[in-house]
Amino acid sequence: MLSQAQMNEFEKNGFLKGDIVLSDAEVEALRAELDLVMNGQSVKKPVLSHNMVAGYDEMKMTVSETVVQIVNIWMASDAFFQHAANKTICEEIAQLTHTDQLRIWHDQIQYKPPVTGGPTKWHQDHPLWPIITPSDLVSAWVALDDATIENGCMWMVPGSHKWGNHQQYLQSDAEFKPVHKQPELLPEGANVEAVPFEIKKGQVGYHHCLTWHGSPNNHSQHKRRAIAVHYMPGHTRYTPTSGHPMLPFVTVEAGELLTGDHFPLVYQK
Ligand SMILES: O=C(O)CCC(=O)C(=O)O
């Protein structure tokens, strides 16, 4: 359970470091599962598995840069499904989203290999999920390696979850600092200052779906593997305005609560 001080910190900043939630053995088991899925050796398959930076033309990526993104590894691996239902994480997400019911919206692996690991652009999650509302989802990002400044940990902009949707204006400078293309659109007093969000192996970090975040290259000799589960509170509705990889799995009508086999219930108080 999160303390009131932690709840206040999340409310203020839009992100929060939690406890170590996985033992070393549990991390090892998930790493082994990840290898199976990444190598195409799992019987069941995820929704997506690709090099995410391949489409980053405007950032002038070289083809040698890689971020392996796997969406819905829980569909390919029972161990990752069990992870999504982790009791501590679900209880704390329920606290942060003020709900008594949680479903998986989707999950994602982001693996930045040593030396060649590429960046994850500055973004807000909810604008990239144009088929669900309201914008009050919270994600649990669990490190499968220590995520450090050296190997490309996430960076966050404190307070940015309260500034609305600025996704189309976000970019980075040469040092991977976030830059707003039209800063006059920001609310008064908004301070665009990013801070590193280093997370230990097995530790959980929470972030709100409107918090500005991104992660730079991994130039280190160490892998940077992580599993993020994006949780929907029970009141999340299907409100399609544009495409998304999960769209083909939706079985409810527009305006209805987003339920169904591909959005499983993982927590009920
Ligand atoms: O793993 C990363 O560096 C980025 C993950 C992310 O954007 C997210 O979990 O919302």
Coordinates of C-alpha atoms in Angstrom, one line a residue, residues 81-183:
F81 CA 0.3 -12.4 -17.3
Q82 CA 1.0 -13.4 -13.7
H83 CA 3.2 -10.4 -13.4
A84 CA 0.4 -8.1 -14.7
A85 CA -1.7 -9.4 -11.8
N86 CA 1.0 -8.7 -9.2
K87 CA -0.9 -8.0 -6.0
T88 CA 1.3 -5.2 -4.7
I89 CA 1.3 -3.4 -8.1
C90 CA -2.4 -3.8 -8.7
E91 CA -3.3 -2.6 -5.2
E92 CA -1.1 0.5 -5.6
I93 CA -2.3 1.3 -9.1
A94 CA -5.9 1.0 -7.7
Q95 CA -5.0 3.5 -5.1
L96 CA -3.4 5.9 -7.6
T97 CA -6.4 5.6 -10.0
H98 CA -9.0 5.7 -7.2
T99 CA -10.7 2.6 -8.5
D100 CA -11.7 -0.9 -7.3
Q101 CA -11.3 -2.6 -10.6
L102 CA -8.3 -2.9 -13.0
R103 CA -8.0 -4.3 -16.5
I104 CA -4.9 -4.6 -18.6
W105 CA -5.1 -2.0 -21.4
H106 CA -1.9 -3.4 -22.9
D107 CA 1.6 -4.0 -21.8
Q108 CA 4.9 -3.4 -23.5
I109 CA 8.5 -4.5 -23.2
Q110 CA 11.1 -2.0 -24.2
Y111 CA 14.5 -3.5 -24.5
K112 CA 17.5 -1.3 -25.3
P113 CA 20.5 -3.5 -26.1
P114 CA 24.0 -2.5 -25.0
V115 CA 25.7 0.1 -27.1
T116 CA 23.2 0.2 -29.9
G117 CA 20.0 0.8 -27.8
G118 CA 18.1 3.7 -29.3
P119 CA 16.0 6.4 -27.8
T120 CA 12.3 6.5 -27.0
K121 CA 11.0 9.9 -28.0
W122 CA 9.5 12.3 -25.6
H123 CA 5.8 11.6 -25.4
Q124 CA 2.6 11.5 -23.4
D125 CA 0.9 8.1 -23.4
H126 CA -2.8 8.9 -23.5
P127 CA -2.7 10.9 -26.8
L128 CA -1.1 7.8 -28.4
W129 CA -4.1 5.8 -27.2
P130 CA -6.8 7.5 -29.2
I131 CA -9.4 4.8 -28.5
I132 CA -9.9 5.1 -24.7
T133 CA -11.0 7.8 -22.2
P134 CA -10.8 9.3 -19.7
S135 CA -7.1 10.1 -19.5
D136 CA -6.5 8.9 -16.0
L137 CA -4.7 5.6 -16.6
V138 CA -1.5 4.8 -14.6
S139 CA 1.3 2.5 -15.8
A140 CA 3.6 0.3 -13.8
W141 CA 7.1 0.1 -15.2
V142 CA 9.2 -2.6 -13.7
A143 CA 13.0 -2.9 -14.5
L144 CA 14.4 -6.2 -15.5
D145 CA 17.9 -4.7 -15.3
D146 CA 19.0 -1.7 -13.2
A147 CA 17.8 1.2 -15.3
T148 CA 20.4 4.0 -15.0
I149 CA 21.3 7.2 -16.7
E150 CA 24.0 5.3 -18.5
N151 CA 21.9 2.6 -20.0
G152 CA 18.9 4.8 -21.0
C153 CA 16.5 5.1 -18.0
M154 CA 13.3 7.1 -18.5
W155 CA 13.3 10.8 -17.8
M156 CA 10.1 12.6 -16.5
V157 CA 8.9 16.2 -16.4
P158 CA 7.4 16.8 -12.9
G159 CA 3.9 18.2 -13.0
S160 CA 3.4 17.8 -16.7
H161 CA 0.5 15.5 -16.3
K162 CA -1.5 18.6 -15.3
W163 CA -0.8 20.5 -18.4
G164 CA -3.2 18.8 -20.9
N165 CA -2.4 17.2 -24.2
H166 CA 0.8 18.6 -25.8
Q167 CA 1.9 15.5 -27.6
Q168 CA 2.1 17.2 -31.0
Y169 CA 4.5 19.8 -29.7
L170 CA 7.0 17.6 -28.0
Q171 CA 10.5 17.1 -29.3
S172 CA 14.0 16.8 -27.9
D173 CA 17.1 18.9 -28.3
A174 CA 20.6 17.5 -29.1
E175 CA 21.0 16.4 -25.4
F176 CA 17.6 14.7 -25.3
K177 CA 16.1 17.4 -23.2
P178 CA 12.4 17.9 -23.9
V179 CA 11.4 21.0 -25.9
H180 CA 7.9 22.3 -26.5
K181 CA 7.5 23.7 -30.1
Q182 CA 5.0 26.4 -29.0
P183 CA 5.8 27.1 -25.3

